[in-house]
Amino acid sequence: MKTLNNFKIIGIDHGYGNMKTANCCFPTGVIASDTEPPFTNDLLVWNNKYYSIGVGHKEFTADKFTDEDYYILTLAAIARELNRERITDTKVYIAAGLPLTWVTRQKEEFKKYLLQHRTVDFNFRRTDYHIEIIETDVFPQGFAAIAERLGEFKGTTMLCDIGNGTMNLLKISDRKPDMLNMFTEKYGVYQCTLAVRETMMREHHTNLDESIITEVLKKGTADIDGEYLNTIITAAKAYTAEILRKLREHDYNPKLMKLYVVGGGGCLIRHFGEYDKDRVFINSDICATAKGYEYIAYTKLSKNGGAV
Amino acid sequence: MIKNLKLRLNLDVEAEKRVYDYLQNSERSISKEAIRSINEYLDLIEERNTENNFLDRVTATIEDSLKALTPLLNLLTLTQPVAQPQQAVPVSEKKDSAAEENMLEFLDSF
């Protein structure tokens, strides 16, 4: 969260798997109910409804604003950031993002979605919040994660942002992003999980719990039967090889350019990919994109004296 | 009233391991050390907010005073033109501003 004039800029990365802010990360699951559920820590109350936040993951959808889930998750993300500084009443500027090639088409609709209520009163984790959403802006995912360090990108680099549902590619030549070389592919950790699960079912007739797959994808190993672990690793390696093949399809040449990987899917390349460690950099900060949104918004607004 | 809280720390995560090592090496009990640390952090945040508000007020006062002085300064410049020494901009700053321009140009294309 950044402060400019009398408002707070809050970067929010609305992922398919997790919501990220500059300092927090929580799963995208939301369960709504008309009565207060027992034993819920992350409870958000708004409009006389109760929402359990972070329970499971949201289903993959191409548009993030077809239901109210991402709006509720946005409020929870704002509350989490404000709570770090014990603020409950303030003006908020939301800095959000969309996959690279979807920004132009969906930007206005996403902004409208986030600005659907200017003033919002809600309760999160038993604390009342009163916020005024004064404006919002939508930036390209992936690029945001490196925006602050763009000056360091000498030569040619392929930026690859692997999220849960999409993979965004952008070529950067001598510190300049190349508009003609940016792509969004529906490749991500979620699809890898599905591929692993399918392989397990085919080879061992076993339905694997998602938490085990996630653990192996994140850490490269887990405390399970060796044969099962080998099957998961083999499937993850095959999927990662597919990601690298897709990169080459979009003109990534490891001998001519560096590769900079951001997003939660970086763990796939790290654990299951074959790559030259001197020419591939994996940024494991899952909040990098949200931090980037804040940096971009702050820079843009500061140029204008902070006027919204 | 006494409430119990369970703290789960994953030692494979650097930030959580740091907390674990700190609490383990503390001379106080874990509860007392956690209470002291969190309260100090909260006090620090409060202090920082107070300082920021104070700095905002100081900056605003200086800006207002400068605005009031502007006509007088303009008059002095007309009667006694003074050559302004050109400020040297460090090379890295020049590079950063070029990168910032590249960033804003790229964003404008969306």
Coordinates of C-alpha atoms in Angstrom, one line a residue:
Chain A
M1 CA 0.0 0.0 0.0
K2 CA 1.3 3.4 -0.9
T3 CA 0.1 6.8 0.3
L4 CA -0.4 9.7 -2.1
N5 CA -2.0 12.9 -1.0
N6 CA -5.0 11.9 1.1
F7 CA -5.6 8.4 -0.4
K8 CA -4.1 5.0 -0.4
I9 CA -3.0 3.2 -3.5
I10 CA -3.6 -0.6 -3.1
G11 CA -2.3 -3.0 -5.7
I12 CA -4.4 -6.1 -6.1
D13 CA -3.5 -9.1 -8.3
H14 CA -6.8 -10.9 -8.9
G15 CA -5.3 -14.4 -9.7
Y16 CA -7.3 -17.5 -10.6
G17 CA -5.7 -19.4 -7.7
N18 CA -4.8 -16.7 -5.2
M19 CA -5.5 -13.0 -4.5
K20 CA -2.3 -11.1 -3.9
T21 CA -1.6 -7.6 -2.6
A22 CA 1.9 -6.1 -1.9
N23 CA 1.9 -7.9 1.5
C24 CA -0.7 -10.6 1.5
C25 CA -1.8 -13.7 -0.4
F26 CA -4.9 -15.8 0.1
P27 CA -6.9 -18.4 -1.9
T28 CA -9.6 -17.1 -4.2
G29 CA -12.4 -19.3 -2.7
V30 CA -15.6 -17.5 -1.6
I31 CA -18.7 -19.1 0.1
A32 CA -21.7 -16.9 0.6
S33 CA -24.5 -17.5 3.1
D34 CA -27.4 -15.6 4.6
T35 CA -26.6 -16.7 8.2
E36 CA -23.3 -16.4 10.1
P37 CA -21.3 -19.5 9.6
P38 CA -19.6 -21.0 12.6
F39 CA -15.8 -21.4 12.8
T40 CA -14.9 -19.0 10.1
N41 CA -11.8 -16.9 10.6
D42 CA -11.8 -14.9 7.4
L43 CA -15.4 -13.8 7.5
L44 CA -16.5 -10.7 5.5
V45 CA -20.0 -9.2 6.1
W46 CA -21.4 -6.9 3.4
N47 CA -24.9 -6.1 2.3
N48 CA -26.4 -8.3 5.0
K49 CA -24.6 -11.4 3.6
Y50 CA -21.8 -13.5 5.1
Y51 CA -18.8 -14.5 3.0
S52 CA -16.2 -17.1 4.0
I53 CA -13.0 -15.9 2.3
G54 CA -10.2 -18.2 1.1
V55 CA -12.1 -21.4 1.3
G56 CA -10.9 -23.5 -1.6
H57 CA -10.1 -22.0 -5.0
K58 CA -12.4 -20.3 -7.4
E59 CA -13.3 -22.2 -10.6
F60 CA -11.5 -21.1 -13.7
T61 CA -13.5 -18.6 -15.8
A62 CA -12.3 -16.5 -18.8
D63 CA -14.0 -13.3 -17.4
K64 CA -13.2 -12.3 -13.9
F65 CA -16.3 -10.2 -13.5
T66 CA -19.2 -12.4 -14.3
D67 CA -20.2 -12.8 -10.6
E68 CA -19.6 -10.9 -7.4
D69 CA -16.9 -13.2 -6.0
Y70 CA -13.9 -11.1 -7.2
Y71 CA -15.6 -8.0 -5.8
I72 CA -15.9 -9.6 -2.4
L73 CA -12.3 -10.8 -2.7
T74 CA -11.2 -7.2 -3.6
L75 CA -12.8 -5.9 -0.4
A76 CA -11.0 -8.6 1.6
A77 CA -7.7 -7.7 -0.1
I78 CA -8.2 -4.0 0.8
A79 CA -9.1 -4.8 4.4
R80 CA -6.0 -6.9 4.8
E81 CA -3.7 -4.1 3.5
L82 CA -5.5 -1.5 5.6
N83 CA -5.3 -3.6 8.7
R84 CA -1.5 -3.8 8.5
E85 CA -1.5 -0.1 9.3
R86 CA -4.6 -0.2 11.5
I87 CA -6.7 2.0 9.1
T88 CA -10.4 1.4 8.9
D89 CA -11.7 4.6 7.2
T90 CA -9.9 5.9 4.1
K91 CA -10.0 6.8 0.4
V92 CA -8.7 4.0 -1.8
Y93 CA -7.3 3.9 -5.3
I94 CA -7.3 0.4 -6.7
A95 CA -4.4 -0.6 -9.0
A96 CA -5.3 -3.9 -10.6
G97 CA -4.4 -5.9 -13.7
L98 CA -5.5 -8.3 -16.5
P99 CA -3.6 -10.7 -18.7
L100 CA -1.4 -8.8 -21.2
T101 CA -3.4 -9.2 -24.4
W102 CA -6.8 -8.9 -22.6
V103 CA -6.2 -5.5 -21.1
T104 CA -7.3 -3.4 -24.1
R105 CA -10.6 -5.4 -24.5
Q106 CA -11.6 -5.9 -20.9
K107 CA -10.0 -2.9 -19.1
E108 CA -13.1 -0.6 -19.1
E109 CA -15.4 -3.4 -18.0
F110 CA -13.1 -4.5 -15.2
K111 CA -12.8 -0.9 -14.0
K112 CA -16.6 -0.5 -14.0
Y113 CA -16.8 -3.8 -12.0
L114 CA -14.4 -2.5 -9.4
L115 CA -16.0 0.9 -9.2
Q116 CA -19.6 -0.5 -8.9
H117 CA -19.9 1.1 -5.4
R118 CA -18.0 4.3 -4.6
T119 CA -18.6 4.0 -0.9
V120 CA -18.5 0.7 0.8
D121 CA -19.2 -0.2 4.4
F122 CA -18.3 -3.8 5.4
N123 CA -16.9 -5.9 8.2
F124 CA -13.9 -8.1 7.8
R125 CA -12.5 -10.3 10.6
R126 CA -14.8 -8.5 13.0
T127 CA -13.5 -5.1 12.2
D128 CA -15.7 -2.4 10.5
Y129 CA -14.3 -0.7 7.4
H130 CA -15.6 2.4 5.7
I131 CA -13.9 3.0 2.4
E132 CA -14.4 5.4 -0.5
I133 CA -13.1 3.9 -3.8
I134 CA -12.1 7.1 -5.6
E135 CA -10.7 5.5 -8.8
T136 CA -9.2 2.4 -10.3
D137 CA -6.7 1.6 -13.1
V138 CA -6.0 -1.6 -14.8
F139 CA -2.5 -2.6 -15.9
P140 CA -0.9 -5.5 -17.9
Q141 CA -0.1 -8.5 -15.7
G142 CA 3.4 -9.8 -15.8
F143 CA 4.9 -6.5 -17.1
A144 CA 3.9 -4.9 -13.8
A145 CA 6.2 -7.3 -11.9
I146 CA 9.3 -5.9 -13.7
A147 CA 8.1 -2.3 -14.3
E148 CA 10.2 -0.9 -11.5
R149 CA 13.3 -2.8 -12.8
L150 CA 12.8 -2.1 -16.5
G151 CA 16.1 -0.1 -16.6
E152 CA 18.0 -3.3 -15.8
F153 CA 16.7 -5.2 -18.9
K154 CA 19.5 -4.7 -21.3
G155 CA 19.8 -6.9 -24.4
T156 CA 16.8 -9.1 -25.2
T157 CA 14.7 -10.8 -22.5
M158 CA 11.6 -12.8 -22.8
L159 CA 9.4 -12.1 -19.8
C160 CA 7.2 -15.0 -18.9
D161 CA 4.5 -14.7 -16.2
I162 CA 3.0 -18.1 -15.3
G163 CA -0.1 -17.8 -13.2
N164 CA -2.7 -20.3 -12.2
G165 CA -4.7 -20.0 -15.3
T166 CA -2.8 -18.0 -17.9
M167 CA 0.8 -17.5 -19.1
N168 CA 1.7 -14.0 -20.4
L169 CA 4.8 -13.5 -22.6
L170 CA 6.4 -10.2 -23.5
K171 CA 9.6 -9.6 -25.3
I172 CA 11.7 -6.7 -23.9
S173 CA 14.5 -5.4 -26.1
D174 CA 17.0 -3.0 -24.6
R175 CA 14.7 -1.8 -21.8
K176 CA 11.7 -1.4 -24.2
P177 CA 8.7 -3.7 -24.1
D178 CA 7.8 -4.9 -27.6
M179 CA 4.0 -4.4 -28.2
L180 CA 4.2 -6.6 -31.3
N181 CA 5.6 -9.5 -29.3
M182 CA 3.2 -10.1 -26.4
F183 CA 1.0 -13.2 -26.0
T184 CA -1.4 -14.7 -23.5
E185 CA -1.7 -18.5 -23.5
K186 CA -4.1 -20.6 -21.3
Y187 CA -1.2 -22.4 -19.7
G188 CA -0.7 -22.3 -15.9
V189 CA -0.4 -24.2 -12.7
Y190 CA -4.1 -25.2 -12.8
Q191 CA -3.8 -26.9 -16.1
C192 CA -0.6 -28.7 -14.9
T193 CA -2.5 -29.9 -11.9
L194 CA -5.2 -31.3 -14.2
A195 CA -2.6 -33.0 -16.3
V196 CA -1.0 -34.6 -13.2
R197 CA -4.3 -35.8 -11.9
E198 CA -5.3 -37.3 -15.2
T199 CA -1.9 -39.2 -15.4
M200 CA -2.4 -40.5 -11.9
M201 CA -5.9 -41.7 -12.7
R202 CA -4.6 -43.4 -16.0
E203 CA -1.6 -45.0 -14.5
H204 CA -2.6 -45.8 -10.9
H205 CA -6.4 -45.5 -10.9
T206 CA -6.0 -43.1 -8.1
N207 CA -7.7 -39.8 -7.5
L208 CA -5.0 -37.6 -6.1
D209 CA -5.8 -34.9 -3.5
E210 CA -5.1 -31.4 -4.9
S211 CA -3.0 -30.4 -1.9
I212 CA -0.5 -33.2 -2.6
I213 CA -0.1 -32.2 -6.3
T214 CA 0.3 -28.5 -5.2
E215 CA 3.0 -29.5 -2.7
V216 CA 5.0 -31.5 -5.3
L217 CA 4.6 -28.6 -7.8
K218 CA 5.8 -26.0 -5.3
K219 CA 8.6 -28.0 -3.7
G220 CA 9.5 -30.6 -6.3
T221 CA 8.8 -33.4 -3.8
A222 CA 6.4 -34.7 -1.1
D223 CA 6.3 -37.4 1.5
I224 CA 4.4 -40.0 -0.5
D225 CA 5.0 -43.3 -2.2
G226 CA 8.0 -43.2 -4.5
E227 CA 6.2 -44.6 -7.5
Y228 CA 3.4 -42.1 -7.1
L229 CA 5.9 -39.3 -6.7
N230 CA 7.7 -40.4 -9.9
T231 CA 4.5 -40.3 -11.8
I232 CA 3.7 -36.8 -10.6
I233 CA 7.2 -35.6 -11.4
T234 CA 7.1 -37.2 -14.9
A235 CA 3.7 -35.5 -15.7
A236 CA 4.9 -32.2 -14.3
K237 CA 8.1 -32.4 -16.4
A238 CA 6.1 -33.1 -19.5
Y239 CA 3.8 -30.1 -18.9
T240 CA 6.8 -27.8 -18.2
A241 CA 8.4 -29.0 -21.4
E242 CA 5.2 -28.0 -23.1
I243 CA 5.4 -24.5 -21.6
L244 CA 9.0 -24.2 -22.8
R245 CA 7.9 -25.4 -26.3
K246 CA 5.2 -22.7 -26.3
L247 CA 7.8 -20.2 -25.4
R248 CA 10.0 -21.2 -28.4
E249 CA 6.9 -21.0 -30.6
H250 CA 6.8 -17.3 -29.7
D251 CA 10.4 -16.9 -30.7
Y252 CA 12.1 -17.5 -27.4
N253 CA 15.6 -18.6 -28.2
P254 CA 17.7 -19.4 -25.1
K255 CA 20.9 -18.7 -27.0
L256 CA 19.9 -15.2 -28.0
M257 CA 17.9 -14.0 -25.1
K258 CA 17.5 -14.3 -21.4
L259 CA 14.3 -15.6 -19.7
Y260 CA 12.7 -13.8 -16.8
V261 CA 10.0 -15.8 -15.1
V262 CA 7.5 -14.4 -12.6
G263 CA 4.3 -15.7 -11.1
G264 CA 3.4 -18.7 -9.0
G265 CA 4.2 -21.0 -12.0
G266 CA 7.9 -20.2 -11.7
C267 CA 8.2 -23.2 -9.5
L268 CA 7.4 -25.5 -12.5
I269 CA 10.4 -24.2 -14.4
R270 CA 12.6 -24.3 -11.3
H271 CA 11.8 -27.9 -10.4
F272 CA 10.8 -29.6 -13.6
G273 CA 12.3 -27.5 -16.5
E274 CA 15.7 -28.0 -18.2
Y275 CA 17.3 -24.6 -18.5
D276 CA 20.5 -22.7 -18.3
K277 CA 20.7 -21.2 -14.8
D278 CA 22.9 -18.3 -16.0
R279 CA 20.4 -17.1 -18.5
V280 CA 17.1 -17.8 -16.8
F281 CA 16.0 -15.8 -13.7
I282 CA 13.0 -16.9 -11.7
N283 CA 11.4 -14.3 -9.4
S284 CA 9.8 -16.2 -6.6
D285 CA 8.1 -13.2 -5.0
I286 CA 4.4 -14.1 -5.5
C287 CA 3.4 -10.5 -4.6
A288 CA 5.7 -9.0 -7.3
T289 CA 2.8 -8.2 -9.7
A290 CA 0.7 -6.5 -7.0
K291 CA 3.7 -4.4 -5.9
G292 CA 4.2 -3.5 -9.6
Y293 CA 0.7 -2.3 -9.9
E294 CA 1.2 0.0 -6.9
Y295 CA 4.5 1.3 -8.4
I296 CA 2.9 2.0 -11.8
A297 CA -0.1 3.7 -10.3
Y298 CA 2.1 5.8 -8.0
T299 CA 4.4 6.8 -10.8
K300 CA 1.6 7.7 -13.2
L301 CA -0.4 9.7 -10.5
S302 CA 2.8 11.5 -9.2
K303 CA 3.5 12.8 -12.7
N304 CA 0.1 14.5 -12.5
G305 CA 0.7 15.9 -9.0
G306 CA -1.4 13.1 -7.5
A307 CA -4.6 14.3 -9.2
V308 CA -7.1 11.5 -9.8
Chain B
M1 CA -10.0 -13.7 30.1
I2 CA -7.2 -15.8 28.6
K3 CA -7.2 -16.9 25.0
N4 CA -4.9 -19.4 23.4
L5 CA -3.6 -18.9 19.9
K6 CA -1.7 -21.5 17.9
L7 CA 1.2 -20.3 15.8
R8 CA 2.2 -22.5 12.8
L9 CA 5.6 -21.9 11.3
N10 CA 6.9 -23.5 8.2
L11 CA 10.7 -23.7 8.6
D12 CA 11.2 -24.0 4.8
V13 CA 10.0 -20.4 4.4
E14 CA 12.8 -18.0 5.3
A15 CA 10.5 -15.4 6.9
E16 CA 8.8 -17.9 9.1
K17 CA 12.1 -19.6 10.0
R18 CA 13.4 -16.2 11.1
V19 CA 10.5 -15.8 13.5
Y20 CA 11.0 -19.3 14.8
D21 CA 14.7 -18.8 15.4
Y22 CA 14.0 -15.4 17.1
L23 CA 11.4 -16.8 19.4
Q24 CA 13.5 -19.9 20.2
N25 CA 16.5 -17.8 21.1
S26 CA 14.5 -15.3 23.2
E27 CA 15.1 -15.1 26.9
R28 CA 11.5 -14.5 27.6
S29 CA 8.6 -16.9 27.1
I30 CA 7.3 -17.2 23.5
S31 CA 4.0 -15.5 24.5
K32 CA 5.7 -12.6 26.2
E33 CA 8.2 -12.1 23.3
A34 CA 5.4 -12.3 20.7
I35 CA 3.3 -9.7 22.7
R36 CA 6.2 -7.4 23.1
S37 CA 7.3 -7.6 19.4
I38 CA 3.8 -7.1 18.0
N39 CA 3.1 -4.2 20.3
E40 CA 6.4 -2.5 19.4
Y41 CA 5.6 -3.0 15.7
L42 CA 2.1 -1.4 16.2
D43 CA 3.6 1.5 18.1
L44 CA 6.2 2.0 15.3
I45 CA 3.4 2.1 12.7
E46 CA 1.5 4.7 14.8
E47 CA 4.7 6.7 15.2
R48 CA 5.4 6.6 11.5
N49 CA 1.9 7.7 10.7
T50 CA 2.3 10.6 13.1
E51 CA 5.6 11.5 11.6
N52 CA 4.2 11.3 8.1
N53 CA 1.3 13.6 9.0
F54 CA 3.7 16.0 10.6
L55 CA 6.0 16.0 7.5
D56 CA 2.9 16.5 5.3
R57 CA 2.0 19.6 7.3
V58 CA 5.6 21.0 7.2
T59 CA 5.8 20.4 3.4
A60 CA 2.4 22.1 2.9
T61 CA 3.5 25.1 5.0
I62 CA 6.8 25.5 3.0
E63 CA 4.9 25.2 -0.3
D64 CA 2.4 27.9 0.8
S65 CA 5.2 30.2 1.9
L66 CA 7.0 29.7 -1.4
K67 CA 3.9 30.5 -3.3
A68 CA 3.5 33.7 -1.4
L69 CA 7.1 34.6 -2.2
T70 CA 6.9 33.9 -5.9
P71 CA 5.9 37.4 -7.1
L72 CA 8.8 38.9 -5.1
L73 CA 11.3 36.3 -6.4
N74 CA 10.2 37.0 -10.0
L75 CA 10.8 40.7 -9.4
L76 CA 14.3 40.1 -8.1
T77 CA 15.1 37.9 -11.1
L78 CA 14.1 40.7 -13.4
T79 CA 16.3 43.3 -11.7
Q80 CA 19.3 41.0 -10.9
P81 CA 19.4 38.1 -13.4
V82 CA 21.4 35.3 -11.8
A83 CA 22.8 32.5 -13.8
Q84 CA 21.4 29.2 -12.5
P85 CA 24.1 26.5 -12.2
Q86 CA 22.9 23.5 -14.1
Q87 CA 22.3 20.6 -11.8
A88 CA 24.3 17.5 -12.7
V89 CA 22.0 14.5 -13.0
P90 CA 23.6 11.2 -12.1
V91 CA 23.9 8.8 -15.0
S92 CA 21.8 6.1 -13.2
E93 CA 19.0 8.6 -12.7
K94 CA 19.0 9.5 -16.4
K95 CA 18.8 5.8 -17.2
D96 CA 15.9 5.3 -14.7
S97 CA 14.0 8.2 -16.1
A98 CA 14.4 6.7 -19.6
A99 CA 13.1 3.4 -18.4
E100 CA 10.2 5.2 -16.7
E101 CA 9.4 6.9 -20.0
N102 CA 9.5 3.5 -21.8
M103 CA 7.2 2.1 -19.2
L104 CA 4.7 4.9 -19.5
E105 CA 4.8 4.8 -23.3
F106 CA 4.1 1.1 -23.2
L107 CA 1.2 1.5 -20.8
D108 CA -0.3 4.3 -22.9
S109 CA -0.6 1.9 -25.8
F110 CA -3.3 -0.1 -24.0

